[in-house]
XYZ file of C-alpha atoms in Angstrom:
367
model
C 13.063 -14.155 -14.175
C 11.687 -14.473 -10.521
C 7.944 -14.152 -10.108
C 6.652 -11.336 -7.886
C 4.613 -12.559 -4.899
C 1.086 -11.273 -4.882
C 0.240 -8.580 -2.446
C -1.618 -9.598 0.757
C -4.922 -8.114 1.778
C -5.200 -6.318 5.134
C -8.315 -4.690 6.577
C -7.877 -2.045 9.259
C -10.767 -1.037 11.412
C -10.403 2.548 12.666
C -9.547 5.865 10.954
C -7.597 7.685 13.589
C -3.846 8.326 13.775
C -3.100 4.758 14.731
C -5.158 3.211 11.963
C -4.053 5.599 9.279
C -0.384 5.437 10.053
C -0.509 1.613 10.170
C -2.105 1.675 6.837
C 0.657 3.848 5.338
C 3.377 1.714 6.845
C 1.896 -1.486 5.394
C 1.443 0.232 1.986
C 4.939 1.551 1.916
C 6.395 -2.001 2.052
C 4.733 -2.606 -1.405
C 3.633 -6.024 0.023
C 0.085 -5.297 1.026
C -3.271 -4.045 -0.254
C -4.952 -2.098 2.559
C -8.541 -1.126 3.176
C -9.396 1.124 6.079
C -13.032 0.880 7.332
C -14.027 3.509 9.724
C -17.010 5.506 11.069
C -14.866 8.732 11.323
C -12.131 10.022 9.115
C -9.980 13.103 8.889
C -12.105 16.214 8.708
C -14.748 14.836 11.142
C -15.242 16.420 14.572
C -16.879 14.151 17.024
C -16.175 13.461 20.682
C -16.032 9.761 19.571
C -13.095 10.546 17.283
C -10.074 11.341 19.370
C -7.424 12.175 16.860
C -8.551 15.680 15.767
C -8.539 17.038 19.438
C -4.839 16.328 20.111
C -2.377 19.185 20.870
C 0.099 17.913 19.702
C 3.809 17.624 20.096
C 6.521 15.176 20.821
C 6.690 14.766 24.560
C 7.217 11.197 25.751
C 4.902 9.676 28.275
C 6.986 6.623 28.777
C 8.834 5.840 32.013
C 12.323 4.364 32.213
C 10.819 1.134 33.732
C 10.795 -2.284 31.841
C 6.955 -2.014 31.487
C 7.372 0.901 28.999
C 10.205 -0.540 26.904
C 8.021 -0.797 23.739
C 6.593 2.676 24.145
C 10.093 4.050 24.423
C 11.042 2.381 21.204
C 7.836 3.732 19.419
C 8.480 7.273 20.683
C 12.095 7.185 19.555
C 11.309 5.892 16.131
C 8.528 8.303 15.536
C 10.816 11.242 16.818
C 13.553 10.358 14.397
C 11.228 9.855 11.508
C 9.623 13.255 11.955
C 12.971 15.063 12.261
C 14.399 13.360 9.196
C 11.131 14.165 7.285
C 11.198 17.912 8.111
C 14.878 18.189 7.171
C 14.307 16.274 3.921
C 11.602 18.660 2.967
C 13.859 21.636 3.878
C 16.556 20.273 1.473
C 13.911 20.416 -1.333
C 13.009 23.995 -0.507
C 9.755 22.985 1.169
C 8.430 23.420 4.730
C 7.599 20.711 7.193
C 4.638 22.877 8.171
C 3.089 22.053 4.837
C 2.623 18.582 6.187
C 1.734 19.645 9.630
C 5.174 19.197 11.203
C 7.573 21.844 12.620
C 10.798 21.452 14.438
C 10.731 23.664 17.485
C 12.573 24.177 20.797
C 10.482 22.607 23.529
C 10.711 23.708 27.213
C 9.531 21.648 30.148
C 9.479 23.012 33.771
C 8.975 20.666 36.773
C 7.314 22.334 39.837
C 8.471 19.706 42.238
C 9.537 16.151 42.738
C 7.850 13.672 40.364
C 9.044 10.158 39.282
C 10.286 11.239 35.991
C 13.076 13.366 37.587
C 13.603 11.463 40.855
C 17.217 10.740 39.890
C 17.863 14.215 38.322
C 17.047 15.843 35.133
C 20.293 14.545 33.540
C 19.054 10.946 33.918
C 15.766 10.966 32.153
C 15.634 8.189 29.664
C 15.224 10.371 26.585
C 18.202 12.705 27.304
C 20.482 11.080 24.700
C 17.684 10.327 22.288
C 16.425 13.862 21.424
C 18.596 16.518 19.964
C 19.882 19.621 21.989
C 18.874 18.307 25.359
C 19.890 21.114 27.761
C 19.035 21.397 31.438
C 18.043 24.854 32.457
C 20.545 26.325 35.010
C 19.021 26.739 38.411
C 19.740 30.466 38.385
C 17.524 30.816 35.366
C 14.530 28.843 36.627
C 11.378 30.720 37.483
C 10.369 30.953 41.151
C 8.744 27.601 42.313
C 10.299 25.458 39.612
C 12.598 22.697 40.675
C 14.046 21.696 37.248
C 13.783 22.560 33.635
C 15.018 21.488 30.263
C 14.952 22.583 26.662
C 15.267 20.276 23.726
C 14.526 19.970 20.063
C 10.970 18.650 19.467
C 8.229 18.468 16.877
C 5.066 20.559 17.107
C 2.143 19.245 15.114
C -0.675 21.123 13.293
C -3.130 18.186 13.919
C -5.768 18.926 11.208
C -3.082 19.269 8.569
C -0.924 16.294 9.556
C -3.881 13.911 10.002
C -5.167 14.954 6.620
C -1.765 14.515 5.159
C -1.433 10.927 6.352
C -4.829 10.209 4.905
C -3.763 11.649 1.537
C -0.584 9.531 1.635
C -2.652 6.370 2.249
C -4.700 7.076 -0.732
C -1.679 7.980 -2.813
C -0.064 4.653 -2.061
C -3.234 2.932 -3.216
C -5.050 2.382 0.024
C -8.806 2.440 0.199
C -10.780 4.399 2.891
C -14.356 3.336 3.300
C -16.716 5.190 5.718
C -18.986 2.738 7.358
C -20.560 2.233 10.729
C -19.857 -1.425 11.699
C -21.934 -3.637 14.101
C -21.008 -2.713 17.578
C -22.364 -5.966 19.341
C -19.050 -7.941 19.059
C -15.639 -7.880 17.437
C -16.363 -10.936 15.309
C -19.486 -9.414 13.799
C -17.533 -6.052 13.130
C -14.808 -7.928 11.400
C -17.190 -9.915 9.239
C -18.869 -6.756 8.175
C -15.523 -5.165 7.377
C -14.481 -8.105 5.372
C -17.614 -7.923 3.363
C -17.202 -4.238 2.791
C -13.551 -4.616 1.676
C -14.592 -7.240 -0.720
C -17.348 -5.048 -2.148
C -15.306 -1.847 -2.165
C -11.849 -3.059 -3.011
C -12.248 -6.726 -4.306
C -10.618 -8.220 -1.244
C -11.677 -11.844 -1.043
C -8.746 -13.397 0.827
C -8.000 -11.171 3.796
C -4.613 -12.097 5.348
C -5.203 -10.147 8.585
C -7.272 -7.377 10.371
C -5.986 -4.633 12.454
C -8.139 -3.427 15.352
C -7.383 0.222 15.763
C -10.683 1.233 17.226
C -9.451 3.176 20.254
C -11.771 3.670 23.078
C -14.498 1.805 21.155
C -12.516 -1.392 21.938
C -13.935 -1.213 25.453
C -17.360 -2.365 24.219
C -16.407 -3.970 20.944
C -13.703 -6.447 21.999
C -14.873 -6.175 24.859
C -11.910 -4.820 26.813
C -13.012 -3.324 30.032
C -9.486 -2.072 30.761
C -10.085 0.631 28.405
C -11.089 4.042 29.920
C -11.150 7.655 28.773
C -8.841 10.532 29.988
C -10.853 13.561 29.176
C -8.846 16.484 27.969
C -9.955 20.039 27.486
C -7.907 22.661 25.427
C -8.346 26.092 24.013
C -7.331 27.189 20.580
C -6.014 30.834 20.362
C -4.744 33.144 17.791
C -0.963 33.639 17.820
C 1.715 31.088 17.375
C 4.089 30.566 20.266
C 7.657 29.907 19.299
C 7.822 26.359 20.685
C 5.931 24.034 23.105
C 6.104 24.960 26.741
C 4.976 22.721 29.521
C 4.605 23.012 33.285
C 4.577 19.659 35.105
C 3.045 20.195 38.436
C 3.466 18.203 41.726
C -0.320 17.944 41.914
C -3.120 18.567 39.396
C -3.241 19.052 35.662
C -0.265 20.006 33.752
C -0.081 23.399 31.936
C 1.041 23.743 28.394
C 1.097 25.875 25.272
C 1.752 24.255 21.881
C 2.107 25.969 18.502
C 0.071 24.499 15.672
C 2.956 24.725 13.263
C 2.455 27.290 10.469
C -1.188 27.961 11.408
C -0.819 31.208 13.403
C -2.627 29.589 16.347
C -1.673 27.802 19.520
C -3.193 25.224 21.781
C -3.522 25.961 25.512
C -4.082 23.136 28.003
C -4.819 21.137 29.683
C -6.497 18.538 31.780
C -6.094 14.767 32.353
C -9.418 13.521 33.925
C -9.318 9.751 34.088
C -12.675 8.081 33.766
C -14.487 11.278 32.841
C -16.911 10.556 29.829
C -18.580 14.006 29.987
C -18.288 15.646 26.465
C -19.022 19.145 27.833
C -16.697 21.998 28.256
C -16.067 22.956 31.850
C -16.201 26.668 32.151
C -14.292 26.824 35.468
C -11.507 24.700 33.866
C -11.371 27.050 30.892
C -10.615 29.995 33.285
C -7.889 27.937 35.052
C -6.165 27.052 31.691
C -6.306 30.670 30.660
C -4.843 31.904 33.886
C -2.048 29.316 33.842
C -1.137 30.249 30.194
C -0.589 33.774 31.056
C 2.774 32.855 32.599
C 3.641 30.274 29.894
C 2.957 32.494 26.863
C 2.240 36.076 27.794
C 3.170 37.137 24.241
C 0.027 35.535 22.956
C -2.185 37.932 24.896
C -3.761 40.973 23.382
C -3.087 44.524 24.458
C -6.000 44.078 26.732
C -4.166 41.182 28.428
C -6.602 38.466 27.290
C -6.242 35.670 24.817
C -7.978 35.800 21.447
C -9.942 32.558 21.747
C -10.772 30.676 18.444
C -12.412 27.605 20.018
C -12.720 25.509 23.220
C -12.856 21.715 22.812
C -12.779 18.453 24.553
C -11.505 15.029 23.696
C -11.251 11.530 25.071
C -7.768 9.982 25.205
C -8.169 6.151 24.669
C -6.225 4.832 27.866
C -5.861 1.299 28.917
C -4.962 -0.180 32.355
C -1.773 -1.985 31.711
C -0.860 0.055 28.697
C -1.300 -0.306 24.971
C -2.613 -3.638 23.658
C -0.502 -4.529 20.620
C -0.630 -8.298 19.956
C -1.793 -10.844 17.544
C -4.870 -13.034 18.155
C -6.945 -15.624 16.186
C -10.662 -15.311 16.484
C -13.698 -16.925 14.822
C -16.061 -15.024 12.781
C -19.812 -15.804 13.172
C -19.425 -18.036 10.015
C -16.838 -20.199 11.941
C -13.853 -18.910 9.776
C -10.741 -18.334 11.789
C -9.117 -14.953 11.108
C -5.983 -13.160 12.387
C -6.439 -9.881 14.211
C -3.573 -7.574 15.390
C -4.891 -5.369 18.169
C -3.457 -1.835 18.306
C -5.372 0.297 20.834
C -5.059 2.009 24.184
C -2.322 4.572 23.215
C -3.863 7.068 25.596
C -2.237 10.626 24.977
C 0.606 9.159 23.058
C -1.093 8.288 19.716
C 0.843 10.687 17.610
C 4.287 10.280 19.097
C 3.785 6.595 19.245
C 2.352 6.289 15.693
C 5.270 5.404 13.424
C 6.813 2.960 15.910
C 3.587 1.454 16.801
C 2.607 0.971 13.074
C 6.120 -0.789 12.614
C 5.284 -3.331 15.383
C 1.879 -3.993 13.840
C 3.773 -4.858 10.568
C 6.061 -7.037 12.547
C 3.200 -8.901 14.045
C 1.512 -9.510 10.788
C 4.746 -10.878 9.375
C 5.293 -13.168 12.309
């Protein structure tokens, strides 16, 4: 009888969607023990913890250029996995909304010429990847809109989905440990994480670390190519039928995204590169509300106002040159050489990249 190879120990630093989905992907292979060490975990609300503040829905940010080839693959894999998951739940008499996922019809309008549609709406790279891609006839476009499309997408109830992934990690035997690691250097942080994993999970022979620290990688690695893209959104009562987005020639996009099954929707948005300010901008709030009137008038009350639940800001962890996902060997303060797979800098694509990105981390570990 063939012997079963012992599982390898992996330590993941970071408890956002990238770290948690990576943990789940590794655990699902049955080949790894995984411990996640993080300062923040699902249920926390901090400006330093990006994942809870996302909209979110599947809307690719990747271009058709060679520089975004990996991101296109990640987006496509995640889209297909989410669609299959919701449909599998439906065959069991369950709802995707129970796990934070809802299949919806998304609509995007482009106000004017932008690189994504330079060659025509029929030639965007994701046309044949998503289901039910359908350009809006010009005769049906609102005034001032150059192009539009509807397609099948996934709308995410972020608090539910993030907690669901956490629960799956635990159900598959993963360990989540809330600790604040040394911020002076990555080697010191990994040494501390290794000691914690040994103490909490009996890991004494770590095969590899995953650095999923998001924006914190700027100081920790250090990687000065990391920078924030501040986003501000408004949660309102009422659930719009599907995501609607207005891509403007200049300025912030407008969007309305249902939080599937919650009876609420997210209004947005803003993309302020390099803005670290955690405070809500009242003027921006008014602009978002005004723009949302045209996108989702049905969400307004009889008094023609939105029923606001909350207003919030988050920092998307962006990186010049795109996501860093690669393997590196570094020395801990003890002199021990360890393997680290970096997985950070996903900007506003963390959720829609998540399953594909996690698969690539797995591939890097297995190299």
